[in-house]
Amino acid sequence: MAHAAASISFTSRQNPVTAPRFDLTDLSFSVPGRDILHPLSLTLEPGRIHGLIGPNGSGKSTLVKMLARQLAPSGGSLRFDGMSLAHWRDRDFARNVAYMPQFTPPAEGMSVRELVALGRFPWHGTLGRFTTEDGEHVERAIARTNLGAFADRAVDTLSGGERQKVWLALMLAQTTRCILLDEPTSALDVAHEAAMLALVRETCLERGVTVVVVLHDINLAARNCDDIIALRAGRLVAQGPVEAIMQPEVLGEIYGVPMGVLPHPTRGGTIGYML
């Protein structure tokens, strides 16, 4: 299926007077001899879960890394709360944006509680004092992710899925206004996958946190996200609320194969499938 000349865009039901959390204008990323992400423009609104989907190699992780300031854009502009990312001080940015990479680094010799406590670092700094309030945030994050039984275990002795939960707890302890997740459910079974995304949604609703989450499963995105951003071959091909994206012609344009949808038998909404 050929790419559309322009991306498919749908209006979100977000209050139009609310300033965007992220504002991207002609944002791109290239390496010598290859354009990984072609110029794209979009806004990410506060208090919503934005699902980032698309085939392998579509530029999803690259985009999230730019939002997290792990990669510098090759072109265009990228603003957070109206200010260029380049102008944010590192500590201030870390107080506002938490990032879980697709492959989390090892935590050699660290216990679960010690790693989660790193989420408070932006708030007290290298020479600052770890306060009672910091400790409360850490213990609350451990409890919310059901890691109490593992709190004193070495992180590197845990399963891949358990380690991902520890990193999510770190991000919750960080108490930011935005959470960026690059395939956070890749090492989880179905039950833990559902539990993690339910916790992300609760956090979004309770604290008005903006979430950007990379997911491979369109039905998982439809179930847990408010809006969907779809990339293919480094180009933005569709964006909008879930119900607008879950249409056969739109899904076909995203994945390049014929797609169909049918009503979910119990919970409402639709399920996408390949024809």
Coordinates of C-alpha atoms in Angstrom, one line a residue:
M1 CA 0.0 0.0 0.0
A2 CA 1.5 3.4 -0.9
H3 CA 2.0 6.1 1.7
A4 CA -0.4 9.0 1.8
A5 CA 0.9 12.3 0.6
A6 CA -0.1 13.8 4.0
S7 CA -0.8 12.3 7.3
I8 CA -4.3 11.5 8.4
S9 CA -5.2 13.9 11.3
F10 CA -8.3 13.9 13.5
T11 CA -9.3 16.5 16.0
S12 CA -8.9 15.4 19.6
R13 CA -11.6 16.2 22.2
Q14 CA -9.1 18.2 24.2
N15 CA -9.9 21.7 25.6
P16 CA -8.5 24.0 22.8
V17 CA -7.4 26.6 25.3
T18 CA -5.1 24.2 27.1
A19 CA -1.4 24.8 26.2
P20 CA 0.3 21.7 24.8
R21 CA 2.7 19.8 26.9
F22 CA 5.0 19.1 23.9
D23 CA 4.9 21.1 20.7
L24 CA 6.7 19.7 17.6
T25 CA 7.2 21.7 14.5
D26 CA 8.9 20.1 11.4
L27 CA 10.9 17.9 13.8
S28 CA 13.3 15.5 12.0
F29 CA 16.3 13.2 12.7
S30 CA 18.9 12.0 10.3
V31 CA 22.2 10.1 10.2
P32 CA 24.6 10.2 7.4
G33 CA 22.9 8.7 4.3
R34 CA 19.6 8.1 6.0
D35 CA 16.5 10.0 7.2
I36 CA 15.2 8.2 10.2
L37 CA 12.4 10.6 11.0
H38 CA 11.1 12.9 8.3
P39 CA 9.8 16.3 9.3
L40 CA 6.6 16.0 11.4
S41 CA 4.5 18.5 13.4
L42 CA 2.1 17.6 16.2
T43 CA 1.1 18.6 19.7
L44 CA 0.8 16.4 22.8
E45 CA -1.8 17.6 25.3
P46 CA -1.5 17.5 29.0
G47 CA -3.4 14.8 31.1
R48 CA -3.7 12.4 28.2
I49 CA -2.1 9.0 27.2
H50 CA -0.7 9.2 23.7
G51 CA 0.0 5.8 22.2
L52 CA 2.9 5.8 19.6
I53 CA 2.5 2.9 17.2
G54 CA 3.8 1.7 13.9
P55 CA 5.8 -1.1 12.2
N56 CA 9.4 -1.9 13.2
G57 CA 11.8 0.7 12.0
S58 CA 9.2 3.4 11.8
G59 CA 11.0 5.9 14.1
K60 CA 9.0 5.4 17.3
S61 CA 12.0 5.0 19.7
T62 CA 13.8 7.8 17.9
L63 CA 10.9 10.2 18.5
V64 CA 10.6 9.3 22.2
K65 CA 14.4 9.7 22.6
M66 CA 14.1 13.2 21.2
L67 CA 11.2 14.0 23.6
A68 CA 13.4 12.8 26.4
R69 CA 16.4 14.8 25.3
Q70 CA 18.4 11.7 24.6
L71 CA 18.8 12.7 21.0
A72 CA 19.1 16.1 19.5
P73 CA 16.8 16.8 16.5
S74 CA 18.5 17.2 13.1
G75 CA 15.9 19.9 12.2
G76 CA 12.7 21.6 13.3
S77 CA 11.7 22.7 16.8
L78 CA 10.7 20.9 19.9
R79 CA 9.2 22.7 22.9
F80 CA 8.0 21.5 26.3
D81 CA 5.5 23.8 28.1
G82 CA 6.3 26.4 25.5
M83 CA 10.1 26.5 26.0
S84 CA 12.6 24.9 23.7
L85 CA 14.0 21.7 25.2
A86 CA 17.5 23.1 24.6
H87 CA 16.8 25.9 27.1
W88 CA 15.6 23.6 30.0
R89 CA 18.2 23.1 32.7
D90 CA 18.9 19.4 33.3
R91 CA 17.6 19.3 36.8
D92 CA 14.4 21.2 36.0
F93 CA 13.7 19.0 33.0
A94 CA 14.2 15.8 35.1
R95 CA 11.7 17.2 37.6
N96 CA 9.1 17.4 34.8
V97 CA 9.9 14.5 32.5
A98 CA 10.6 10.8 33.3
Y99 CA 11.8 8.4 30.7
M100 CA 12.0 4.6 30.5
P101 CA 14.1 3.4 27.6
Q102 CA 13.4 0.3 25.7
F103 CA 16.4 -1.4 27.2
T104 CA 16.9 -0.4 30.8
P105 CA 20.5 -0.3 32.0
P106 CA 21.9 -2.7 34.6
A107 CA 21.7 -1.8 38.3
E108 CA 24.7 -3.6 39.6
G109 CA 24.7 -4.1 43.3
M110 CA 21.5 -2.0 43.8
S111 CA 18.5 -3.1 45.7
V112 CA 15.0 -2.4 44.4
R113 CA 14.5 0.3 47.1
E114 CA 17.9 1.9 46.2
L115 CA 17.0 2.1 42.5
V116 CA 13.6 3.5 43.1
A117 CA 15.1 6.1 45.4
L118 CA 17.1 7.4 42.4
G119 CA 13.8 8.9 41.2
R120 CA 14.1 11.5 43.9
F121 CA 17.6 12.6 42.8
P122 CA 16.3 15.6 40.7
W123 CA 14.6 16.9 43.8
H124 CA 17.5 16.8 46.3
G125 CA 20.6 16.7 44.0
T126 CA 24.0 15.3 44.7
L127 CA 24.7 17.2 47.9
G128 CA 21.1 17.5 49.1
R129 CA 19.5 15.6 51.9
F130 CA 17.2 12.6 51.3
T131 CA 14.1 13.8 53.2
T132 CA 11.2 12.1 54.9
E133 CA 9.1 13.2 52.0
D134 CA 11.5 11.6 49.5
G135 CA 11.2 8.4 51.5
E136 CA 7.5 8.5 51.4
H137 CA 7.4 8.9 47.6
V138 CA 9.7 5.9 47.3
E139 CA 7.7 3.7 49.5
R140 CA 4.4 4.7 47.9
A141 CA 5.9 3.9 44.4
I142 CA 7.0 0.5 45.6
A143 CA 3.6 -0.2 47.1
R144 CA 1.7 0.9 44.0
T145 CA 3.8 -1.4 41.8
N146 CA 3.4 -4.3 44.2
L147 CA 7.1 -4.6 44.7
G148 CA 7.1 -4.7 48.5
A149 CA 8.2 -8.3 48.7
F150 CA 11.2 -7.4 46.5
A151 CA 12.2 -4.1 48.0
D152 CA 15.5 -5.5 49.5
R153 CA 16.3 -7.8 46.6
A154 CA 19.1 -7.0 44.2
V155 CA 17.5 -5.6 41.0
D156 CA 19.7 -7.8 38.8
T157 CA 18.3 -10.9 40.3
L158 CA 14.8 -10.2 39.2
S159 CA 13.1 -11.3 36.0
G160 CA 12.9 -8.9 33.0
G161 CA 9.3 -8.1 33.8
E162 CA 10.0 -7.4 37.4
R163 CA 12.9 -5.1 36.5
Q164 CA 10.5 -3.1 34.2
K165 CA 8.2 -2.7 37.2
V166 CA 11.1 -1.4 39.3
W167 CA 11.8 1.2 36.6
L168 CA 8.2 2.2 36.5
A169 CA 8.3 2.6 40.3
L170 CA 11.4 4.9 39.9
M171 CA 9.4 7.0 37.5
L172 CA 6.4 7.2 39.9
A173 CA 8.7 8.3 42.7
Q174 CA 10.1 11.0 40.4
T175 CA 6.6 12.7 40.5
T176 CA 7.0 14.3 37.1
R177 CA 4.3 15.9 34.9
C178 CA 5.2 13.7 31.9
I179 CA 6.1 10.1 31.5
L180 CA 7.8 8.6 28.4
L181 CA 7.7 4.9 28.0
D182 CA 9.4 3.0 25.2
E183 CA 7.8 -0.5 25.0
P184 CA 7.3 -0.9 28.7
T185 CA 5.4 -4.2 28.4
S186 CA 7.9 -6.0 26.1
A187 CA 9.0 -8.4 28.9
L188 CA 5.6 -8.8 30.6
D189 CA 3.0 -11.5 30.4
V190 CA -0.6 -10.6 29.6
A191 CA -1.7 -10.1 33.3
H192 CA 1.3 -8.0 34.2
E193 CA 1.0 -6.0 31.0
A194 CA -2.6 -5.1 31.8
A195 CA -1.7 -4.2 35.4
M196 CA 1.2 -2.0 34.4
L197 CA -0.8 0.0 31.8
A198 CA -3.7 0.2 34.3
L199 CA -1.4 1.8 36.8
V200 CA -0.1 4.2 34.1
R201 CA -3.7 5.2 33.3
E202 CA -4.5 5.7 37.0
T203 CA -1.5 8.0 37.4
C204 CA -2.6 10.0 34.3
L205 CA -6.1 10.4 35.7
E206 CA -5.1 11.1 39.4
R207 CA -2.2 13.6 38.7
G208 CA -3.0 14.9 35.2
V209 CA 0.3 13.4 34.0
T210 CA 0.9 13.4 30.2
V211 CA 2.0 9.9 29.0
V212 CA 3.7 9.0 25.7
V213 CA 3.9 5.2 25.4
V214 CA 5.4 3.1 22.5
L215 CA 3.3 0.0 21.9
H216 CA 3.4 -2.6 19.1
D217 CA 0.0 -4.0 19.7
I218 CA -2.7 -1.7 18.2
N219 CA -5.4 -3.3 20.4
L220 CA -3.4 -2.7 23.5
A221 CA -3.0 1.0 22.4
A222 CA -6.7 1.2 21.7
R223 CA -7.6 -0.2 25.1
N224 CA -5.3 2.1 27.2
C225 CA -4.7 5.3 25.3
D226 CA -6.7 8.5 24.6
D227 CA -4.9 9.4 21.4
I228 CA -2.8 7.5 18.9
I229 CA 0.1 8.7 16.9
A230 CA 1.1 6.4 14.0
L231 CA 4.5 6.4 12.2
R232 CA 5.5 4.4 9.2
A233 CA 9.0 4.5 7.5
G234 CA 9.8 7.6 9.6
R235 CA 6.7 9.5 8.5
L236 CA 3.7 10.6 10.5
V237 CA 0.8 8.8 8.8
A238 CA -2.1 9.2 11.2
Q239 CA -2.9 10.9 14.5
G240 CA -6.1 11.4 16.5
P241 CA -8.4 9.9 19.1
V242 CA -8.6 6.1 19.4
E243 CA -12.0 5.8 17.8
A244 CA -10.9 7.7 14.7
I245 CA -7.7 5.6 14.2
M246 CA -9.5 2.2 14.7
Q247 CA -10.9 2.3 11.2
P248 CA -10.0 -0.3 8.5
E249 CA -8.7 2.2 6.0
V250 CA -6.6 4.0 8.6
L251 CA -5.1 0.9 10.0
G252 CA -4.3 -0.3 6.5
E253 CA -2.4 2.8 5.8
I254 CA -0.4 2.5 9.0
Y255 CA 0.6 -1.2 8.6
G256 CA 0.6 -1.5 4.9
V257 CA -1.7 -4.6 4.9
P258 CA -5.5 -5.0 4.6
M259 CA -7.0 -4.5 8.1
G260 CA -10.4 -5.0 9.6
V261 CA -12.1 -4.1 12.8
L262 CA -14.9 -5.6 14.9
P263 CA -16.7 -4.6 18.1
H264 CA -15.2 -5.8 21.3
P265 CA -17.6 -8.5 22.7
T266 CA -17.7 -7.2 26.3
R267 CA -16.1 -3.8 26.9
G268 CA -17.1 -1.7 23.9
G269 CA -14.7 -0.1 21.4
T270 CA -13.2 -2.1 18.5
I271 CA -10.6 -4.7 17.9
G272 CA -8.3 -4.5 14.9
Y273 CA -7.1 -7.5 12.9
M274 CA -5.3 -8.4 9.7
L275 CA -7.4 -9.6 6.9

